[in-house]
Tab-separated table of N, CA and C in Angstrom:
chain	number	residue	atom	x	y	z
T	1	UNK	N	59.851	47.437	-57.158
T	1	UNK	CA	58.559	47.237	-57.012
T	1	UNK	C	57.941	47.843	-56.033
T	2	UNK	N	56.943	48.894	-55.851
T	2	UNK	CA	56.436	49.645	-54.563
T	2	UNK	C	56.065	48.674	-53.558
T	3	UNK	N	54.924	47.814	-54.099
T	3	UNK	CA	54.631	46.927	-52.571
T	3	UNK	C	54.560	45.581	-53.129
T	4	UNK	N	54.860	44.672	-52.273
T	4	UNK	CA	54.759	43.134	-52.786
T	4	UNK	C	53.471	42.599	-52.989
T	5	UNK	N	53.181	42.025	-53.914
T	5	UNK	CA	52.187	41.161	-54.238
T	5	UNK	C	52.134	39.896	-53.457
T	6	UNK	N	51.105	39.504	-52.752
T	6	UNK	CA	51.128	38.397	-52.013
T	6	UNK	C	50.834	37.237	-53.063
T	7	UNK	N	51.218	35.893	-52.200
T	7	UNK	CA	51.266	34.808	-53.357
T	7	UNK	C	49.823	34.540	-53.546
T	8	UNK	N	48.880	34.619	-52.823
T	8	UNK	CA	47.491	34.245	-52.882
T	8	UNK	C	47.024	35.247	-53.602
T	9	UNK	N	47.186	36.865	-54.209
T	9	UNK	CA	46.587	37.467	-54.695
T	9	UNK	C	47.273	37.371	-56.194
T	10	UNK	N	48.567	37.175	-56.160
T	10	UNK	CA	49.070	36.619	-57.704
T	10	UNK	C	48.818	35.579	-58.365
T	11	UNK	N	48.779	34.535	-57.339
T	11	UNK	CA	48.078	33.297	-58.138
T	11	UNK	C	46.738	33.401	-58.349
T	12	UNK	N	45.850	34.275	-58.000
T	12	UNK	CA	44.290	34.599	-58.088
T	12	UNK	C	44.530	35.284	-59.500
T	13	UNK	N	45.378	36.406	-59.770
T	13	UNK	CA	45.596	37.047	-60.833
T	13	UNK	C	45.819	36.213	-61.858
T	14	UNK	N	46.900	35.327	-61.914
T	14	UNK	CA	47.281	34.443	-62.812
T	14	UNK	C	46.341	33.533	-63.413
T	15	UNK	N	45.347	32.774	-62.343
T	15	UNK	CA	44.385	32.164	-62.684
T	15	UNK	C	43.170	33.023	-63.426
T	16	UNK	N	42.644	34.043	-63.077
T	16	UNK	CA	42.011	34.697	-63.747
T	16	UNK	C	42.230	35.072	-65.190
T	17	UNK	N	43.308	35.467	-65.530
T	17	UNK	CA	43.801	35.843	-66.631
T	17	UNK	C	44.281	34.788	-67.466
T	18	UNK	N	44.375	33.529	-66.783
T	18	UNK	CA	44.314	32.114	-67.643
T	18	UNK	C	42.806	31.628	-68.036
T	19	UNK	N	41.967	32.160	-67.352
T	19	UNK	CA	40.599	31.694	-67.687
T	19	UNK	C	39.700	32.883	-68.430
T	20	UNK	N	40.152	34.015	-68.910
T	20	UNK	CA	39.442	34.722	-69.443
T	20	UNK	C	40.128	35.053	-70.713
T	21	UNK	N	39.278	35.152	-71.908
T	21	UNK	CA	39.538	35.733	-72.972
T	21	UNK	C	40.492	37.073	-73.175
T	22	UNK	N	39.602	38.097	-72.616
T	22	UNK	CA	39.912	39.250	-72.305
T	22	UNK	C	40.144	39.827	-70.920
T	23	UNK	N	41.111	39.508	-70.079
T	23	UNK	CA	41.239	39.564	-68.653
T	23	UNK	C	41.166	41.032	-68.331
T	24	UNK	N	40.597	41.476	-67.281
T	24	UNK	CA	40.483	42.580	-66.703
T	24	UNK	C	41.974	43.393	-66.530
T	25	UNK	N	42.047	44.799	-66.839
T	25	UNK	CA	43.619	45.215	-66.650
T	25	UNK	C	43.936	45.164	-65.371
T	26	UNK	N	43.310	45.147	-64.261
T	26	UNK	CA	43.672	45.113	-62.925
T	26	UNK	C	44.275	43.781	-62.981
T	27	UNK	N	43.673	42.602	-63.263
T	27	UNK	CA	44.156	41.481	-62.958
T	27	UNK	C	45.265	40.858	-64.057
T	28	UNK	N	45.274	41.733	-65.072
T	28	UNK	CA	46.790	41.653	-66.017
T	28	UNK	C	47.705	42.078	-65.506
T	29	UNK	N	47.423	43.441	-64.745
T	29	UNK	CA	48.662	44.136	-64.259
T	29	UNK	C	49.207	43.562	-62.903
T	30	UNK	N	48.382	43.012	-62.139
T	30	UNK	CA	48.625	42.038	-61.310
T	30	UNK	C	49.255	40.880	-61.426
T	31	UNK	N	48.899	40.015	-62.515
T	31	UNK	CA	49.843	39.030	-62.676
T	31	UNK	C	50.903	39.296	-63.300
T	32	UNK	N	51.170	40.401	-64.313
T	32	UNK	CA	52.557	40.928	-64.662
T	32	UNK	C	53.553	41.191	-63.550
T	33	UNK	N	52.954	42.207	-62.522
T	33	UNK	CA	53.766	42.460	-61.568
T	33	UNK	C	54.154	41.288	-60.585
T	34	UNK	N	53.312	40.571	-60.048
T	34	UNK	CA	53.819	39.441	-59.603
T	34	UNK	C	54.796	38.481	-60.368
T	35	UNK	N	54.595	37.958	-61.438
T	35	UNK	CA	55.818	37.425	-62.503
T	35	UNK	C	57.092	38.126	-62.308
T	36	UNK	N	56.996	39.446	-62.481
T	36	UNK	CA	58.150	40.406	-62.283
T	36	UNK	C	58.908	40.317	-60.910
T	37	UNK	N	58.057	40.285	-59.921
T	37	UNK	CA	58.403	40.221	-58.634
T	37	UNK	C	59.028	38.795	-58.389
T	38	UNK	N	58.686	37.766	-58.828
T	38	UNK	CA	59.367	36.373	-58.813
T	38	UNK	C	60.569	36.288	-59.239
T	39	UNK	N	60.639	37.170	-60.572
T	39	UNK	CA	61.792	37.362	-61.351
T	39	UNK	C	63.093	37.733	-60.553
T	40	UNK	N	62.565	38.798	-59.746
T	40	UNK	CA	63.647	39.782	-59.032
T	40	UNK	C	63.988	38.837	-57.729
T	41	UNK	N	63.174	38.036	-57.376
T	41	UNK	CA	63.501	37.061	-56.362
T	41	UNK	C	64.626	36.109	-56.637
T	42	UNK	N	64.080	35.540	-57.762
T	42	UNK	CA	64.704	34.397	-58.462
T	42	UNK	C	66.344	34.653	-58.984
T	43	UNK	N	66.441	35.977	-59.229
T	43	UNK	CA	67.615	36.543	-60.023
T	43	UNK	C	67.967	38.026	-59.660
T	44	UNK	N	68.294	38.072	-58.265
T	44	UNK	CA	68.468	39.298	-57.943
T	44	UNK	C	69.873	40.049	-58.612
T	45	UNK	N	69.691	41.559	-58.699
T	45	UNK	CA	70.995	42.305	-59.676
T	45	UNK	C	70.356	43.274	-60.206
T	46	UNK	N	71.203	43.911	-60.797
T	46	UNK	CA	70.837	45.257	-61.267
T	46	UNK	C	71.506	45.136	-62.760
T	47	UNK	N	72.081	44.195	-63.542
T	47	UNK	CA	72.642	44.568	-64.851
T	47	UNK	C	71.408	44.485	-65.863
T	48	UNK	N	70.466	44.221	-65.659
T	48	UNK	CA	69.584	43.679	-66.680
T	48	UNK	C	67.774	44.105	-66.513
T	49	UNK	N	67.500	45.438	-67.213
T	49	UNK	CA	66.160	45.719	-66.942
T	49	UNK	C	65.085	45.216	-67.383
T	50	UNK	N	64.017	44.379	-67.055
T	50	UNK	CA	62.979	43.765	-67.696
T	50	UNK	C	61.885	44.919	-67.781
T	51	UNK	N	61.251	45.210	-68.934
T	51	UNK	CA	60.064	45.909	-68.906
T	51	UNK	C	59.020	45.275	-69.535
T	52	UNK	N	57.802	45.396	-68.998
T	52	UNK	CA	56.506	45.088	-69.562
T	52	UNK	C	55.845	46.127	-69.231
T	53	UNK	N	55.601	47.088	-70.469
T	53	UNK	CA	54.720	48.345	-70.458
T	53	UNK	C	53.314	48.020	-70.561
T	54	UNK	N	52.424	48.683	-69.781
T	54	UNK	CA	52.753	49.830	-69.164
T	54	UNK	C	52.520	49.527	-67.615
T	55	UNK	N	52.922	48.048	-67.311
T	55	UNK	CA	52.508	47.725	-65.979
T	55	UNK	C	54.020	47.698	-64.873
T	56	UNK	N	55.070	47.286	-65.430
T	56	UNK	CA	56.108	47.275	-64.579
T	56	UNK	C	57.274	47.166	-65.181
T	57	UNK	N	58.444	47.335	-64.505
T	57	UNK	CA	59.999	46.985	-64.977
T	57	UNK	C	60.534	46.571	-63.387
T	58	UNK	N	61.664	45.567	-63.898
T	58	UNK	CA	62.342	45.418	-62.364
T	58	UNK	C	64.068	45.164	-63.316
T	59	UNK	N	64.958	45.454	-62.083
T	59	UNK	CA	66.375	45.260	-62.587
T	59	UNK	C	66.646	43.784	-62.187
T	60	UNK	N	67.133	42.888	-62.686
T	60	UNK	CA	67.459	41.638	-62.148
T	60	UNK	C	69.075	41.131	-62.939
T	61	UNK	N	69.432	40.209	-62.466
T	61	UNK	CA	70.628	39.506	-63.015
T	61	UNK	C	71.921	39.965	-62.080
T	62	UNK	N	72.750	39.325	-61.594
T	62	UNK	CA	74.020	39.976	-60.815
T	62	UNK	C	75.030	40.481	-62.079
T	63	UNK	N	75.734	41.474	-61.819
T	63	UNK	CA	76.763	41.912	-62.795
T	63	UNK	C	76.589	43.278	-62.704
T	64	UNK	N	77.470	44.266	-63.798
T	64	UNK	CA	77.837	45.624	-63.436
T	64	UNK	C	76.064	46.141	-63.384
T	65	UNK	N	76.554	47.262	-62.375
T	65	UNK	CA	75.435	48.144	-62.465
T	65	UNK	C	75.436	49.465	-62.977
T	66	UNK	N	74.211	49.702	-63.477
T	66	UNK	CA	74.198	51.208	-64.262
T	66	UNK	C	73.527	52.228	-63.382
T	67	UNK	N	73.973	53.305	-63.505
T	67	UNK	CA	73.482	54.474	-62.177
T	67	UNK	C	72.628	55.273	-63.002
T	68	UNK	N	72.657	55.673	-64.419
T	68	UNK	CA	71.825	56.645	-65.051
T	68	UNK	C	71.595	56.640	-66.688
T	69	UNK	N	70.441	56.723	-66.891
T	69	UNK	CA	70.312	56.873	-68.456
T	69	UNK	C	69.718	55.364	-68.690
T	70	UNK	N	69.531	55.217	-69.906
T	70	UNK	CA	69.223	53.642	-70.313
T	70	UNK	C	70.197	52.737	-69.898
T	71	UNK	N	69.886	51.469	-69.421
T	71	UNK	CA	70.681	50.354	-68.854
T	71	UNK	C	71.088	50.036	-70.391
T	72	UNK	N	72.860	49.176	-70.220
T	72	UNK	CA	72.955	48.492	-71.454
T	72	UNK	C	72.357	47.300	-71.803
T	73	UNK	N	71.681	46.539	-70.704
T	73	UNK	CA	70.962	45.291	-71.139
T	73	UNK	C	69.341	45.577	-70.381
T	74	UNK	N	68.892	45.279	-71.785
T	74	UNK	CA	67.209	45.623	-71.593
T	74	UNK	C	66.508	44.503	-72.460
T	75	UNK	N	65.460	44.164	-71.725
T	75	UNK	CA	64.626	43.190	-72.489
T	75	UNK	C	62.982	43.909	-72.208
T	76	UNK	N	62.543	44.034	-73.251
T	76	UNK	CA	61.078	44.427	-73.216
T	76	UNK	C	60.150	43.724	-73.978
T	77	UNK	N	59.130	43.462	-73.472
T	77	UNK	CA	57.906	42.386	-74.163
T	77	UNK	C	56.554	42.873	-73.487
T	78	UNK	N	55.397	42.663	-73.972
T	78	UNK	CA	54.031	42.681	-73.811
T	78	UNK	C	53.755	42.044	-72.544
T	79	UNK	N	52.564	42.105	-71.968
T	79	UNK	CA	51.945	41.418	-70.861
T	79	UNK	C	51.922	40.045	-71.269
T	80	UNK	N	51.020	39.630	-72.189
T	80	UNK	CA	50.907	38.273	-72.528
T	80	UNK	C	52.317	37.514	-73.011
T	81	UNK	N	52.945	37.981	-73.473
T	81	UNK	CA	54.106	37.220	-73.803
T	81	UNK	C	55.022	36.993	-72.494
T	82	UNK	N	54.977	38.192	-71.471
T	82	UNK	CA	55.629	37.966	-70.339
T	82	UNK	C	54.921	36.930	-69.619
T	83	UNK	N	53.717	36.846	-69.442
T	83	UNK	CA	53.026	35.889	-68.669
T	83	UNK	C	53.615	34.227	-69.365
T	84	UNK	N	53.213	34.447	-70.696
T	84	UNK	CA	53.670	33.071	-71.071
T	84	UNK	C	55.114	32.557	-70.829
T	85	UNK	N	56.210	33.504	-71.188
T	85	UNK	CA	57.542	33.045	-70.701
T	85	UNK	C	57.563	32.933	-69.215
T	86	UNK	N	57.196	33.708	-68.376
T	86	UNK	CA	57.144	33.294	-66.897
T	86	UNK	C	56.665	32.462	-66.565
T	87	UNK	N	55.846	31.754	-67.061
T	87	UNK	CA	54.893	30.425	-66.668
T	87	UNK	C	55.504	29.419	-67.222
T	88	UNK	N	56.010	29.352	-68.393
T	88	UNK	CA	56.690	28.478	-68.976
T	88	UNK	C	55.742	27.835	-70.062
T	89	UNK	N	54.764	28.556	-70.669
T	89	UNK	CA	53.732	28.102	-71.482
T	89	UNK	C	54.400	28.441	-73.180
T	90	UNK	N	55.684	29.596	-72.907
T	90	UNK	CA	56.389	29.664	-74.320
T	90	UNK	C	57.683	29.594	-73.954
T	91	UNK	N	58.614	29.612	-74.770
T	91	UNK	CA	60.352	29.394	-74.486
T	91	UNK	C	60.870	30.896	-75.063
T	92	UNK	N	61.730	31.241	-74.483
T	92	UNK	CA	62.654	32.221	-74.826
T	92	UNK	C	62.892	32.344	-76.326
T	93	UNK	N	63.345	31.494	-76.773
T	93	UNK	CA	63.798	31.195	-78.163
T	93	UNK	C	62.598	31.425	-79.230
T	94	UNK	N	61.277	30.727	-78.713
T	94	UNK	CA	60.181	31.015	-79.794
T	94	UNK	C	59.865	32.488	-79.592
T	95	UNK	N	59.536	33.070	-78.457
T	95	UNK	CA	59.240	34.520	-78.260
T	95	UNK	C	60.192	35.628	-79.260
T	96	UNK	N	61.481	35.077	-78.974
T	96	UNK	CA	62.410	36.009	-79.882
T	96	UNK	C	62.268	35.754	-81.329
T	97	UNK	N	61.940	34.577	-81.770
T	97	UNK	CA	61.823	33.997	-83.372
T	97	UNK	C	60.633	34.911	-83.633
T	98	UNK	N	59.703	34.937	-82.919
T	98	UNK	CA	58.329	35.500	-83.068
T	98	UNK	C	58.321	37.032	-83.418
T	99	UNK	N	59.592	37.449	-82.652
T	99	UNK	CA	59.746	38.944	-82.588
T	99	UNK	C	58.459	39.827	-81.289
T	100	UNK	N	58.304	38.886	-80.352
T	100	UNK	CA	57.827	39.414	-79.468
T	100	UNK	C	58.743	39.955	-78.216
T	101	UNK	N	59.697	39.566	-78.488
T	101	UNK	CA	60.699	40.484	-77.475
T	101	UNK	C	61.778	41.266	-77.871
T	102	UNK	N	61.981	42.683	-77.200
T	102	UNK	CA	63.170	43.219	-77.668
T	102	UNK	C	63.974	43.228	-76.894
T	103	UNK	N	64.998	42.744	-77.152
T	103	UNK	CA	66.250	42.360	-76.435
T	103	UNK	C	67.411	43.176	-76.658
T	104	UNK	N	68.389	43.667	-75.969
T	104	UNK	CA	69.467	44.493	-76.221
T	104	UNK	C	70.750	44.364	-75.266
T	105	UNK	N	72.005	44.095	-75.417
T	105	UNK	CA	73.163	44.137	-74.630
T	105	UNK	C	73.298	42.485	-74.297
T	106	UNK	N	74.183	42.159	-73.799
T	106	UNK	CA	75.269	41.162	-73.682
T	106	UNK	C	74.485	39.948	-72.978
T	107	UNK	N	73.682	40.472	-71.963
T	107	UNK	CA	72.862	40.053	-70.843
T	107	UNK	C	71.640	39.798	-70.610
T	108	UNK	N	70.906	40.251	-71.863
T	108	UNK	CA	69.522	40.085	-72.090
T	108	UNK	C	69.272	39.178	-72.525
T	109	UNK	N	69.465	38.062	-72.048
T	109	UNK	CA	68.898	36.865	-72.502
T	109	UNK	C	68.547	36.084	-71.001
T	110	UNK	N	67.276	35.800	-70.830
T	110	UNK	CA	66.698	35.358	-69.644
T	110	UNK	C	66.636	33.759	-69.537
T	111	UNK	N	66.832	33.337	-70.652
T	111	UNK	CA	66.959	31.423	-70.637
T	111	UNK	C	66.903	31.096	-69.219
T	112	UNK	N	68.054	31.457	-68.765
T	112	UNK	CA	68.590	30.496	-67.886
T	112	UNK	C	67.695	30.954	-66.404
T	113	UNK	N	66.837	31.800	-66.461
T	113	UNK	CA	65.910	32.383	-65.211
T	113	UNK	C	64.592	32.112	-65.743
T	114	UNK	N	63.972	31.760	-66.675
T	114	UNK	CA	62.841	31.483	-67.016
T	114	UNK	C	62.500	30.065	-67.156
T	115	UNK	N	61.294	29.435	-66.814
T	115	UNK	CA	60.303	30.165	-66.202
T	115	UNK	C	60.575	30.447	-64.766
T	116	UNK	N	59.671	31.480	-64.387
T	116	UNK	CA	59.815	32.026	-62.892
T	116	UNK	C	58.948	30.901	-61.706
T	117	UNK	N	57.855	30.472	-62.662
T	117	UNK	CA	56.841	29.681	-61.822
T	117	UNK	C	56.644	28.628	-62.774
T	118	UNK	N	56.716	27.258	-62.272
T	118	UNK	CA	56.590	26.305	-63.230
T	118	UNK	C	54.857	25.972	-63.374
């Protein structure tokens, strides 16, 4: 992540997204990046890449590191689903069952590290 998002800015963005039916793109981007930042702090590593296009991606979970090309373990989802997963308002199992997550690889299950913020 290029710059660290402060706790105050992250929480403000999350509150704004929760309060709005259609949040501003900047608030949505900050909320997504803040939660990705928390995930990277909670589960440091390089074996799983978590992508929330177009807002951000992080590598997390200890294990084998990849150096080039597409990593073998990838999780990709949309911003709304990511926020729901990271805050605990949706479970990993429910999101997978609903087809809201694309996950590949043997380590691409984030159940053990979600939510990142209660």
